[in-house]
Each structure stands twice: as structure tokens, then as C-alpha cells.
mmCIF file with all atom_site columns, C-alpha atoms in Angstrom:
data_model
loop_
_atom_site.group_PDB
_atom_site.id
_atom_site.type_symbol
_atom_site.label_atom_id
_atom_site.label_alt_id
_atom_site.label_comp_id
_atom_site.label_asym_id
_atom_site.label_entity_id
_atom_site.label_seq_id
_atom_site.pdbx_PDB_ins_code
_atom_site.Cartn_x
_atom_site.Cartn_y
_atom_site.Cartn_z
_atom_site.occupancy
_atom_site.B_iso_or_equiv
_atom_site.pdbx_formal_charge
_atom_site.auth_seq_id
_atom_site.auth_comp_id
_atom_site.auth_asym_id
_atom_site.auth_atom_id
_atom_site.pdbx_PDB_model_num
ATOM 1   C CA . UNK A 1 1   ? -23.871 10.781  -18.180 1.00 39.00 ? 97  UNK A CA 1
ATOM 2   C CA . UNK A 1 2   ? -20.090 11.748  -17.557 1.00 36.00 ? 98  UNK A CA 1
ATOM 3   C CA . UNK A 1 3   ? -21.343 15.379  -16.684 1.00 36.00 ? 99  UNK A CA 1
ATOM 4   C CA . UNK A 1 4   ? -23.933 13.567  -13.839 1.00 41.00 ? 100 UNK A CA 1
ATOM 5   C CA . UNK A 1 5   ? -21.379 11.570  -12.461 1.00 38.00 ? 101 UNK A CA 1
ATOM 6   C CA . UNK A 1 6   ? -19.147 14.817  -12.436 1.00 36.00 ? 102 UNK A CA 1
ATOM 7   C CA . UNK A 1 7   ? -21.655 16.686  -10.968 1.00 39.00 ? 103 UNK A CA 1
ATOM 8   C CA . UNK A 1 8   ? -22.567 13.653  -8.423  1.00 39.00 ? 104 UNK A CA 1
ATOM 9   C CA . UNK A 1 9   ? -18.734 13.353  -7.307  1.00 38.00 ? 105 UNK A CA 1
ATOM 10  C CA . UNK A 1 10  ? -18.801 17.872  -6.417  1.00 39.00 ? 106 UNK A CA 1
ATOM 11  C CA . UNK A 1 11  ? -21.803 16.991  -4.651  1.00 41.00 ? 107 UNK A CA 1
ATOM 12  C CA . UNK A 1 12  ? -19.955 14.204  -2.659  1.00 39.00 ? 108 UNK A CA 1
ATOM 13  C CA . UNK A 1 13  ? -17.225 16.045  -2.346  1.00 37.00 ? 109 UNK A CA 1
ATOM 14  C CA . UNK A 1 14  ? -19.417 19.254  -0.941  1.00 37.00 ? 110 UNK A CA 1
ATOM 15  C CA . UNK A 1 15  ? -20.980 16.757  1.322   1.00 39.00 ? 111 UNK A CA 1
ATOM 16  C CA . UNK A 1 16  ? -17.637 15.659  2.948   1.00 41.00 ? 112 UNK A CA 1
ATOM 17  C CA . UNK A 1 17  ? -16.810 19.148  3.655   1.00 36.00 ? 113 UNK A CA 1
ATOM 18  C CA . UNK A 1 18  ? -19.276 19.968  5.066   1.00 34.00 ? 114 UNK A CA 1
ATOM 19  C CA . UNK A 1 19  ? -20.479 16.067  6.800   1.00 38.00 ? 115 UNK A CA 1
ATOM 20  C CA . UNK A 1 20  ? -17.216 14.864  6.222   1.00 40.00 ? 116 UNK A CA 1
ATOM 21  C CA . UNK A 1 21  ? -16.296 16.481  9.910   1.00 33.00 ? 117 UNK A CA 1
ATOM 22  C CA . UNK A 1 22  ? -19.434 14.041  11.154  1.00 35.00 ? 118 UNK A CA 1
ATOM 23  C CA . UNK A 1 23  ? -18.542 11.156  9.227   1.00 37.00 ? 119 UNK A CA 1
ATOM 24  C CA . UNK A 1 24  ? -15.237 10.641  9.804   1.00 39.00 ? 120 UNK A CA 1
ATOM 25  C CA . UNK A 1 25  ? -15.859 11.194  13.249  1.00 36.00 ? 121 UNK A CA 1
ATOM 26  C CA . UNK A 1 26  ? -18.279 9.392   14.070  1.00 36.00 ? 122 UNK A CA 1
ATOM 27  C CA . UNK A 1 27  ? -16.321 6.564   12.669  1.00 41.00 ? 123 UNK A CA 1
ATOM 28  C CA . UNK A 1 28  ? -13.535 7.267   14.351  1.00 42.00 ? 124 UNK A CA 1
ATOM 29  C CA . UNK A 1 29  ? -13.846 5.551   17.853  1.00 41.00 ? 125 UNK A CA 1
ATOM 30  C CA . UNK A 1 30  ? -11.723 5.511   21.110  1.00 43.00 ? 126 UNK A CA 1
ATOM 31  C CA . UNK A 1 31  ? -8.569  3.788   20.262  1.00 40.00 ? 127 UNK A CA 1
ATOM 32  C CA . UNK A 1 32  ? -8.429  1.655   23.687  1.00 41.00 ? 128 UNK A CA 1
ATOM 33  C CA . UNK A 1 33  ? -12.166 0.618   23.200  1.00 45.00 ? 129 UNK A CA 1
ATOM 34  C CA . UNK A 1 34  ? -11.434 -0.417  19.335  1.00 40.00 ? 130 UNK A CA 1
ATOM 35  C CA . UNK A 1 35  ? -8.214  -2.553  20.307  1.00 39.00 ? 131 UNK A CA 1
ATOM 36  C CA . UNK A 1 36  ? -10.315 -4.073  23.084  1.00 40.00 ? 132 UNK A CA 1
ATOM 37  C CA . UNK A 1 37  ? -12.869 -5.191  20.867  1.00 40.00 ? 133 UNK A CA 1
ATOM 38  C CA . UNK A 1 38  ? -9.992  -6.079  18.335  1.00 38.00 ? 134 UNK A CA 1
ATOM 39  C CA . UNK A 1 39  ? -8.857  -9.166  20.918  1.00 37.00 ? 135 UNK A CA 1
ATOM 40  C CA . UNK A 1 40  ? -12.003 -10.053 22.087  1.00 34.00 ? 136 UNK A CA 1
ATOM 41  C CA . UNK A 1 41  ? -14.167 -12.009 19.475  1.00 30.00 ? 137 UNK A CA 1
ATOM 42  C CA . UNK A 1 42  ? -17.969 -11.272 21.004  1.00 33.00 ? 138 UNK A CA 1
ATOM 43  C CA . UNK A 1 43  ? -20.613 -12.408 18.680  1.00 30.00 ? 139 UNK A CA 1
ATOM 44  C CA . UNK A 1 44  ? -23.702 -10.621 20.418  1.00 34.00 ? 140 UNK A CA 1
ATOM 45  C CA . UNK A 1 45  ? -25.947 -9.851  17.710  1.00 39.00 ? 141 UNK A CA 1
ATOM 46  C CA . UNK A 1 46  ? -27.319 -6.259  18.056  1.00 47.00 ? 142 UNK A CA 1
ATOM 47  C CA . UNK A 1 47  ? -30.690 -5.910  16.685  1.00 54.00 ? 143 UNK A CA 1
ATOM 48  C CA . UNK A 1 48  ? -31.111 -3.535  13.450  1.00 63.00 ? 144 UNK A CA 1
ATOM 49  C CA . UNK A 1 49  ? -32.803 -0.640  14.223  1.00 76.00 ? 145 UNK A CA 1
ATOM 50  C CA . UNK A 1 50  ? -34.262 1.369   11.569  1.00 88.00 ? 146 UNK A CA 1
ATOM 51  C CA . UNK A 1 51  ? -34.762 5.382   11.454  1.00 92.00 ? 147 UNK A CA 1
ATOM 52  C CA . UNK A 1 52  ? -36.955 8.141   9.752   1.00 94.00 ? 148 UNK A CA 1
ATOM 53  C CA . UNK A 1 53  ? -33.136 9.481   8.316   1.00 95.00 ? 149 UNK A CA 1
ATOM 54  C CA . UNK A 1 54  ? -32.490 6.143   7.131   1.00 96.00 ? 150 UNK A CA 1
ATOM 55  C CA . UNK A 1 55  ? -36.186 5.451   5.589   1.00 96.00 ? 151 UNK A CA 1
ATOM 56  C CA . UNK A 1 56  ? -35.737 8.591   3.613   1.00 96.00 ? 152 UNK A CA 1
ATOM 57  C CA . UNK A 1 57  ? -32.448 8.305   2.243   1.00 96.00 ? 153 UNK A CA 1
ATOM 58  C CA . UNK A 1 58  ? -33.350 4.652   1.387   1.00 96.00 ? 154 UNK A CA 1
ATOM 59  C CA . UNK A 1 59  ? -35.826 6.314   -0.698  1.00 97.00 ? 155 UNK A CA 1
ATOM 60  C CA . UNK A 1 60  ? -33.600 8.807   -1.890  1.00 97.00 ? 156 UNK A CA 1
ATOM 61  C CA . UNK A 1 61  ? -31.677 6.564   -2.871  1.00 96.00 ? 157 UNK A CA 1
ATOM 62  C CA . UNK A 1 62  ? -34.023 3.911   -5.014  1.00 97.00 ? 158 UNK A CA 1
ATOM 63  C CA . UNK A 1 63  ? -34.860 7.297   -6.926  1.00 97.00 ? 159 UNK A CA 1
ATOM 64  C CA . UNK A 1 64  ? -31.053 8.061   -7.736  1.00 96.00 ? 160 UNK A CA 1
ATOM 65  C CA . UNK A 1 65  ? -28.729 4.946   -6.620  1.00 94.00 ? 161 UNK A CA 1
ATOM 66  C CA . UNK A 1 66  ? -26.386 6.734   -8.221  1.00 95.00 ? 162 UNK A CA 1
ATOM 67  C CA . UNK A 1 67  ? -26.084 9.857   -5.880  1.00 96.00 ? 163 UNK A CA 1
ATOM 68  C CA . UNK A 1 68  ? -23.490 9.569   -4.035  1.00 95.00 ? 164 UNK A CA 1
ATOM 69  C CA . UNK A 1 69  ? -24.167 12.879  -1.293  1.00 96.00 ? 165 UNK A CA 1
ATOM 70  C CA . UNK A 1 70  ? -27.318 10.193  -0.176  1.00 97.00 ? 166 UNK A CA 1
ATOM 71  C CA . UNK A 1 71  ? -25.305 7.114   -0.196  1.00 97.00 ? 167 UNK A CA 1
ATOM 72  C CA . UNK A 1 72  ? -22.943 9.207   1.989   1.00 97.00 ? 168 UNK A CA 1
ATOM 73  C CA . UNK A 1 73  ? -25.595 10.355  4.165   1.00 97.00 ? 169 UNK A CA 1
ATOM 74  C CA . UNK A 1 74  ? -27.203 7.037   4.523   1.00 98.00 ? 170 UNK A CA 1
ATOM 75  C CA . UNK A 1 75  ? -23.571 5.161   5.245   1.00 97.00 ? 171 UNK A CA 1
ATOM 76  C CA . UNK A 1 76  ? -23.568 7.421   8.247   1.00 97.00 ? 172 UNK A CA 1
ATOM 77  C CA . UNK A 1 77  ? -27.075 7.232   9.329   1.00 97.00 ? 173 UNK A CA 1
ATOM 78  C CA . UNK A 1 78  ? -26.376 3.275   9.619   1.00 97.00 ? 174 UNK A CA 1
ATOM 79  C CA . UNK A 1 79  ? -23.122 3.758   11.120  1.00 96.00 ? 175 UNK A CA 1
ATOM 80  C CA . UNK A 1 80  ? -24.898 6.611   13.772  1.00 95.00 ? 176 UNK A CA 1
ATOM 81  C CA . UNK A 1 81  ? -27.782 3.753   14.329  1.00 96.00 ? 177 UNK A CA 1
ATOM 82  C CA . UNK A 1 82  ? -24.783 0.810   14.550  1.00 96.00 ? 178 UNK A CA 1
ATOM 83  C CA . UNK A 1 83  ? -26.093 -1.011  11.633  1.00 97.00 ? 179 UNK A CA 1
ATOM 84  C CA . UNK A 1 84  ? -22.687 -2.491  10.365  1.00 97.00 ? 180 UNK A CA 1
ATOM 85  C CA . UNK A 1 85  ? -23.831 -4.755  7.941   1.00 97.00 ? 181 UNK A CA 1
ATOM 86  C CA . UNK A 1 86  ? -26.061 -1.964  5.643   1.00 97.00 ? 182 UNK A CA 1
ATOM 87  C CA . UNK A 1 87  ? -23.514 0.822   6.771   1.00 98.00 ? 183 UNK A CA 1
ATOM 88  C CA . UNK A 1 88  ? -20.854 -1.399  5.217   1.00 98.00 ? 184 UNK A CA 1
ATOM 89  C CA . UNK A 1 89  ? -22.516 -2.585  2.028   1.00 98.00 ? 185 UNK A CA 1
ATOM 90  C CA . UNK A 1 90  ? -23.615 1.200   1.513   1.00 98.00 ? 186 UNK A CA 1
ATOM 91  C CA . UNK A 1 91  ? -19.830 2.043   1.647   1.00 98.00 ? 187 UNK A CA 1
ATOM 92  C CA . UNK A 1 92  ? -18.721 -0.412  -0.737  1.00 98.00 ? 188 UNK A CA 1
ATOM 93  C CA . UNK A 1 93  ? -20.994 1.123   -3.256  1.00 97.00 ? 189 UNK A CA 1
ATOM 94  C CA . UNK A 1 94  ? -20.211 4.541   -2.827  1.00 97.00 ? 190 UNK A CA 1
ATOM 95  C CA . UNK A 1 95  ? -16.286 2.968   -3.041  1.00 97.00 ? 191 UNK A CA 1
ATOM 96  C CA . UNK A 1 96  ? -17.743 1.420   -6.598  1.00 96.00 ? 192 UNK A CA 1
ATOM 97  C CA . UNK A 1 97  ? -19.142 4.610   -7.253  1.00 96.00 ? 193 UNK A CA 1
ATOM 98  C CA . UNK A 1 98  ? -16.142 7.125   -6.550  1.00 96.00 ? 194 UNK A CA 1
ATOM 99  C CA . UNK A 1 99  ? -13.237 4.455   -6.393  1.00 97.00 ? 195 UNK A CA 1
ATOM 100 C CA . UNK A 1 100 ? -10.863 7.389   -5.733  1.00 96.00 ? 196 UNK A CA 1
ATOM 101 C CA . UNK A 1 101 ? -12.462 8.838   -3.083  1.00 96.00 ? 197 UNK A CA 1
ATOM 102 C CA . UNK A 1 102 ? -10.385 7.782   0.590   1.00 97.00 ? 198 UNK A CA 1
ATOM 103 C CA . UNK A 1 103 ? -13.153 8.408   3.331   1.00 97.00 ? 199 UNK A CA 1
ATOM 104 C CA . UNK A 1 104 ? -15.074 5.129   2.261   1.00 97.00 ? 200 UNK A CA 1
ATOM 105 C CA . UNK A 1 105 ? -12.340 2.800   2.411   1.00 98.00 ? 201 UNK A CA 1
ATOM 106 C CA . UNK A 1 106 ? -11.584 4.439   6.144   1.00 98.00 ? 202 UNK A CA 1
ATOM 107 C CA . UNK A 1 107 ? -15.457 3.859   7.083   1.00 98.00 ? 203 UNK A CA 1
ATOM 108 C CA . UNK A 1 108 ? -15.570 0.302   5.521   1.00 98.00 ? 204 UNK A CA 1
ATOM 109 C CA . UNK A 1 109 ? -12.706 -0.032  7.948   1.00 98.00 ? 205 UNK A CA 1
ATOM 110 C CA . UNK A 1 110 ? -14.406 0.835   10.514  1.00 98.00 ? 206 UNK A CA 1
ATOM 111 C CA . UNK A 1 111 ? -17.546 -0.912  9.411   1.00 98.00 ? 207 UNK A CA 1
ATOM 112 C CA . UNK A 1 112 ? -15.288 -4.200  9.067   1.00 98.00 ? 208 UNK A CA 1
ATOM 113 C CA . UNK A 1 113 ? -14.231 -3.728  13.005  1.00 97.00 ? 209 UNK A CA 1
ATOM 114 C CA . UNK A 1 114 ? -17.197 -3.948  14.184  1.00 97.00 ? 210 UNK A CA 1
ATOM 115 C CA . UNK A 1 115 ? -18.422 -6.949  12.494  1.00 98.00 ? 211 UNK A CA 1
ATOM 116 C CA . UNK A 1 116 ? -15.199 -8.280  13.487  1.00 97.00 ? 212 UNK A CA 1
ATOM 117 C CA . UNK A 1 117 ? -13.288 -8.973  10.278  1.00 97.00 ? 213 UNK A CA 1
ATOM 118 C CA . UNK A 1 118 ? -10.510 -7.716  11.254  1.00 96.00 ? 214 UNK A CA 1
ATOM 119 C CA . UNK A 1 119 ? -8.586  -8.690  8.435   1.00 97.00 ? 215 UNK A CA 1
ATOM 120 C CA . UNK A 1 120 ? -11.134 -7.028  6.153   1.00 98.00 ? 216 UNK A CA 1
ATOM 121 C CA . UNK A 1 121 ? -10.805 -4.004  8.501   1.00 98.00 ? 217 UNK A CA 1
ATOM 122 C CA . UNK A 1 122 ? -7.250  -4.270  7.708   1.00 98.00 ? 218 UNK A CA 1
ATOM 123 C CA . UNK A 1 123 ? -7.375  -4.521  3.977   1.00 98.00 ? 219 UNK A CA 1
ATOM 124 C CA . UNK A 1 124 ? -9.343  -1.669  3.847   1.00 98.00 ? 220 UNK A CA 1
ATOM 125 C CA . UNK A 1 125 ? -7.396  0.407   6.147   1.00 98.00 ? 221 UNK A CA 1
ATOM 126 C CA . UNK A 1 126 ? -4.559  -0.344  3.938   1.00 98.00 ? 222 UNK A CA 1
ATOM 127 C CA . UNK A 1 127 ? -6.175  1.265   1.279   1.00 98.00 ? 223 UNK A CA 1
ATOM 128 C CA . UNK A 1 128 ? -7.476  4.468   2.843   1.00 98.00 ? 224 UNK A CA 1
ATOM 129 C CA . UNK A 1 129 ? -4.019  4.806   3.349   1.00 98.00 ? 225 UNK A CA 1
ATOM 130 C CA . UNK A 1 130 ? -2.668  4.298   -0.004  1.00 97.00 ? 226 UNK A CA 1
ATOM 131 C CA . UNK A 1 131 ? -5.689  6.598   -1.389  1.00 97.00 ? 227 UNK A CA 1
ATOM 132 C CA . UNK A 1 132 ? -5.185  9.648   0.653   1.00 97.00 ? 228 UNK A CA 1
ATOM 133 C CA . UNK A 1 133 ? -3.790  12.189  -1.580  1.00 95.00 ? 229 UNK A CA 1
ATOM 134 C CA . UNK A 1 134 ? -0.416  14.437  -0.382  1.00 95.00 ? 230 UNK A CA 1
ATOM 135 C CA . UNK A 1 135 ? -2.675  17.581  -0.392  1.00 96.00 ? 231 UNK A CA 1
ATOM 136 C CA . UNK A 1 136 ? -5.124  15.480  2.209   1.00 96.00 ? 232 UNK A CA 1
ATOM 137 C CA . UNK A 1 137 ? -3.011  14.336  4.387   1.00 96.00 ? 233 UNK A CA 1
ATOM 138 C CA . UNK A 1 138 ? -3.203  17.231  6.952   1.00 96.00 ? 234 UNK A CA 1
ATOM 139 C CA . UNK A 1 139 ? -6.765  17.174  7.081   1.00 96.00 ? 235 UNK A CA 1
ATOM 140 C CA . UNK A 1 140 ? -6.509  13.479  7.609   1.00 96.00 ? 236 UNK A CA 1
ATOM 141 C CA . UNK A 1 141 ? -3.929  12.871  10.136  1.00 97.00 ? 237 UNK A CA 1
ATOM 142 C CA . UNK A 1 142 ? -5.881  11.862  12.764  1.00 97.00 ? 238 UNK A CA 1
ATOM 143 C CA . UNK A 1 143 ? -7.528  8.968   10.973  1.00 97.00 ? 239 UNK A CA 1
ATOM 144 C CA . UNK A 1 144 ? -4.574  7.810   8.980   1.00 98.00 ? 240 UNK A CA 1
ATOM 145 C CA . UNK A 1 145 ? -2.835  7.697   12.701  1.00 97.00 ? 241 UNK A CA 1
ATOM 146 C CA . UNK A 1 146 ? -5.600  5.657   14.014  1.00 98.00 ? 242 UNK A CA 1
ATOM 147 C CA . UNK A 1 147 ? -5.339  3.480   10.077  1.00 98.00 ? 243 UNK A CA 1
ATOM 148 C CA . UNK A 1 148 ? -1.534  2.961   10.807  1.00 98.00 ? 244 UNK A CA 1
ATOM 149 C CA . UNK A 1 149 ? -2.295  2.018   14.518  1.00 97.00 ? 245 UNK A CA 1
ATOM 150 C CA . UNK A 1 150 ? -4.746  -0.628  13.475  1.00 97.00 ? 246 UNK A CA 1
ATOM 151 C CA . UNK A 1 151 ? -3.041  -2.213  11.051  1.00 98.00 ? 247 UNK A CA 1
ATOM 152 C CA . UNK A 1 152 ? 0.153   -2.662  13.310  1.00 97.00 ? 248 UNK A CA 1
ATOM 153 C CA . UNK A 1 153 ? -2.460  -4.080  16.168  1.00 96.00 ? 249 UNK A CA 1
ATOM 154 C CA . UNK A 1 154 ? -3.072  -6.706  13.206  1.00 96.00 ? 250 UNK A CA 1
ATOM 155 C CA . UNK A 1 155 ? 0.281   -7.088  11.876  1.00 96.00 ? 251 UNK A CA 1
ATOM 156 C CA . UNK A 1 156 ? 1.776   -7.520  15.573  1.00 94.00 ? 252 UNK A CA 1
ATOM 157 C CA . UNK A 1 157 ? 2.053   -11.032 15.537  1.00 92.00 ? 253 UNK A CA 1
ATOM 158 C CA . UNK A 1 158 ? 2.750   -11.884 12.467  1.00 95.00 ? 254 UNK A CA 1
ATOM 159 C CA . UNK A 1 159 ? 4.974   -9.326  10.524  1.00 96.00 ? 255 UNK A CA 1
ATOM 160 C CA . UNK A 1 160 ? 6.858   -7.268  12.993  1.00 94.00 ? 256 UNK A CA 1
ATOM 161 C CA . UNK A 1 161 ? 8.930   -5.605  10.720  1.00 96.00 ? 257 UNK A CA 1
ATOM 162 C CA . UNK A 1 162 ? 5.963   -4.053  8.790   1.00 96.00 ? 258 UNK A CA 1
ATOM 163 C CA . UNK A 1 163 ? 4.178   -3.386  12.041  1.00 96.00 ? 259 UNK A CA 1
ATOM 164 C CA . UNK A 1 164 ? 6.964   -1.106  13.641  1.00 96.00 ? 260 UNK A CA 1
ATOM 165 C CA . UNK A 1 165 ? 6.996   0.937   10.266  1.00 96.00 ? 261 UNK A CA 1
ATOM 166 C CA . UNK A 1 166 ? 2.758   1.530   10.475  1.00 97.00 ? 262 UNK A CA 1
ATOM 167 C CA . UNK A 1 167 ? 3.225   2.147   14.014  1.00 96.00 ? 263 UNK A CA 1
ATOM 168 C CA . UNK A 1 168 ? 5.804   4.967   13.142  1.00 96.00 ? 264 UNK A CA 1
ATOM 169 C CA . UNK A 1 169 ? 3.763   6.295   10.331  1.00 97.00 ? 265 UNK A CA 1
ATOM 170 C CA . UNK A 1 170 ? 0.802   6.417   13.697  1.00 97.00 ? 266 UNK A CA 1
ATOM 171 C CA . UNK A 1 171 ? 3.300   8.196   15.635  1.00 96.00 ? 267 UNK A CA 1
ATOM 172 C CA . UNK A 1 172 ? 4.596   10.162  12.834  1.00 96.00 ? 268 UNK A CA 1
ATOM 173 C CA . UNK A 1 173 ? 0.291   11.669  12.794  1.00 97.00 ? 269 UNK A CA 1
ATOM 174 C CA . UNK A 1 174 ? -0.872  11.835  15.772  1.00 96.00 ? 270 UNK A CA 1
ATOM 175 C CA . UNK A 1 175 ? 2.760   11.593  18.538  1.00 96.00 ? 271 UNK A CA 1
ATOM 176 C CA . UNK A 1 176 ? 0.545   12.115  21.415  1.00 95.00 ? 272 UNK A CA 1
ATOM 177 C CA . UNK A 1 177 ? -1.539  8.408   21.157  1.00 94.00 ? 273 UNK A CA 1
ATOM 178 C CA . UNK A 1 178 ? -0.589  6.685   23.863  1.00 95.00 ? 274 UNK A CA 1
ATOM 179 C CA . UNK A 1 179 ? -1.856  3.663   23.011  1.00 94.00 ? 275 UNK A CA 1
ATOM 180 C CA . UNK A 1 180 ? 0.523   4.137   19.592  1.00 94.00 ? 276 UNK A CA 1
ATOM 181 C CA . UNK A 1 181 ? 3.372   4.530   22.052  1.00 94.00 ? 277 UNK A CA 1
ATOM 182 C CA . UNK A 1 182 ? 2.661   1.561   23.907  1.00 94.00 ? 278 UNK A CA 1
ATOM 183 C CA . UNK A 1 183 ? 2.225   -0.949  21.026  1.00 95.00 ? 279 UNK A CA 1
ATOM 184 C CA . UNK A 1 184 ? 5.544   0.798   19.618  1.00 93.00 ? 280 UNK A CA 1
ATOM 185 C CA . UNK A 1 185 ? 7.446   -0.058  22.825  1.00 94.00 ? 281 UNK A CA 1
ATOM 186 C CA . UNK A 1 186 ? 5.813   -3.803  22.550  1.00 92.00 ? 282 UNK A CA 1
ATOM 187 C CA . UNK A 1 187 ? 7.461   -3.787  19.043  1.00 91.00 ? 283 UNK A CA 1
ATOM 188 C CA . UNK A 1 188 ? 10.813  -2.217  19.735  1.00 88.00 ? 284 UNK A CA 1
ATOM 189 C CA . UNK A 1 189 ? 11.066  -3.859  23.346  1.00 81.00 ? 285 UNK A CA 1
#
């Protein structure tokens, strides 16, 4: 059992290096659009569209609901078909499956966005952060910039202080965001 769940996390692992790339960046979305849809509370409903990816890593994953590489893969397929809801609750159980492992609590993030919990979005974005081990952090910088930006958009208004030092930490990853630079000006104007 401990050697499958071993041998479940390397294949996770294996998968983010090599989908990890396609993952993260497909959940990573243009900063201007996500603080746009961050003020604006639209509750279109957008109809659930299934796949032939997602049908057979639903399968996949019935047989095994334990391997993780197919959760991964079907977290994305939902994401890459805009099913929030399923791409979300997929997420949380790979997070209950590998609770260590930083990429799920940034998609859940994402996930959370675009259902429009925003402070859910935050909470988990606050996590990703505090999971991402020292020896990550380079090949994370981009999303714990866009992390840090987000969760001074939701702290703006309500705890500055905190919100100028995640809105360094933004700057501090990625200096060339201009939307960063804006909100830090709004904080330190």
C-alpha cells in the first residue's frame, strides 16, 4: 500500500513535469481578464460539456481513484473544457491524495475564481503559497506572482497592510506585471 502510493506520487510527479507546463498554464489566465471578472459578480451558467478525454479518464479513474497522474489529467481536461465545478472537486481530491503537493492548491485557486468564490480562491492561493518548496520557487515564479497579486486584489479593501506585502512578494516574481504595479501604486498612493 505505502509502496503504491509512493509509486502513485513519482507518477504524479512525472506527470507535472512533463503536463505540469500545460496545467499550470492553462490555469494561469490573463491577469487583467481575472481581476475583471474578480469585481464583476456574473452568474451566467455555462453549460457542462463533456469530452472523449474526460469520459476516459473518468473511467480511468473508477478503476484506480487512487491514481493520481489520471486525477491530474482529468483536473485539466475539466479545466481545458471550463467545467469548474468537476475540475475543482477533482483537485480537492488529488489535494487529499498528495496534501503536499503545491500545483493543486494553485488550480483549486483558479477553479475557485471562476465559480466566483473569491474568498475560497483566496484561501487556496494562500496555501499554494505556503506549500511551494524553496527548491520550487524558480520554476514557480510566475504563478506565485500571479498567487500574491490575487490575494492583494482581495485583501485591498480590507487589510492594506497585508496587501502591500503580497503585492511586493508579486513584484518581487514577476517585476514586469503591470497590473502588479498598478494595484501597488493604489496601495502605496
Amino acid at each position: 500500500m505505502k509502496f503504491e502510493m509512493l509509486a502513485n506520487t513519482k507518477r504524479v510527479l512525472m506527470a507535472a513535469a512533463f503536463f505540469g507546463t500545460v496545467s499550470l498554464a492553462s490555469a494561469q489566465t490573463d491577469k487583467k481578464e481575472t481581476a475583471a471578472k474578480a469585481e464583476t459578480a456574473v452568474t451566467t451558467q455555462v453549460a457542462v460539456q463533456t469530452t472523449p478525454e474526460i469520459e476516459g479518464l473518468k473511467k480511468q479513474v473508477a478503476a484506480n481513484p487512487k491514481d493520481a497522474e489520471a486525477l491530474s489529467k482529468l483536473a485539466v481536461a475539466y479545466q481545458n473544457a471550463s467545467d469548474w465545478n468537476n475540475s475543482l472537486q477533482t483537485w480537492l481530491q488529488i489535494s487529499t491524495l498528495l496534501p503536499e503537493w503545491a500545483p493543486a492548491y494553485y488550480s483549486q485557486g483558479i477553479a475557485y475564481q471562476n465559480l466566483k468564490n473569491n474568498e475560497s480562491a483566496k484561501a487556496a492561493y494562500e496555501k499554494y503559497v505556503a506549500m511551494v518548496k524553496p527548491e520550487e520557487v524558480e520554476a514557480n515564479k510566475k504563478n506565485l506572482a500571479y498567487a500574491h497579486f490575487f490575494i492583494a486584489y482581495a485583501l485591498f479593501e480590507t487589510d492594506k497592510n497585508a496587501a502591500k506585502t503580497h503585492i511586493a512578494k508579486s513584484l518581487q516574481y514577476d517585476p514586469s506585471n503591470t497590473d502588479a504595479q498598478n494595484l501597488s501604486k493604489s496601495l502605496n498612493g
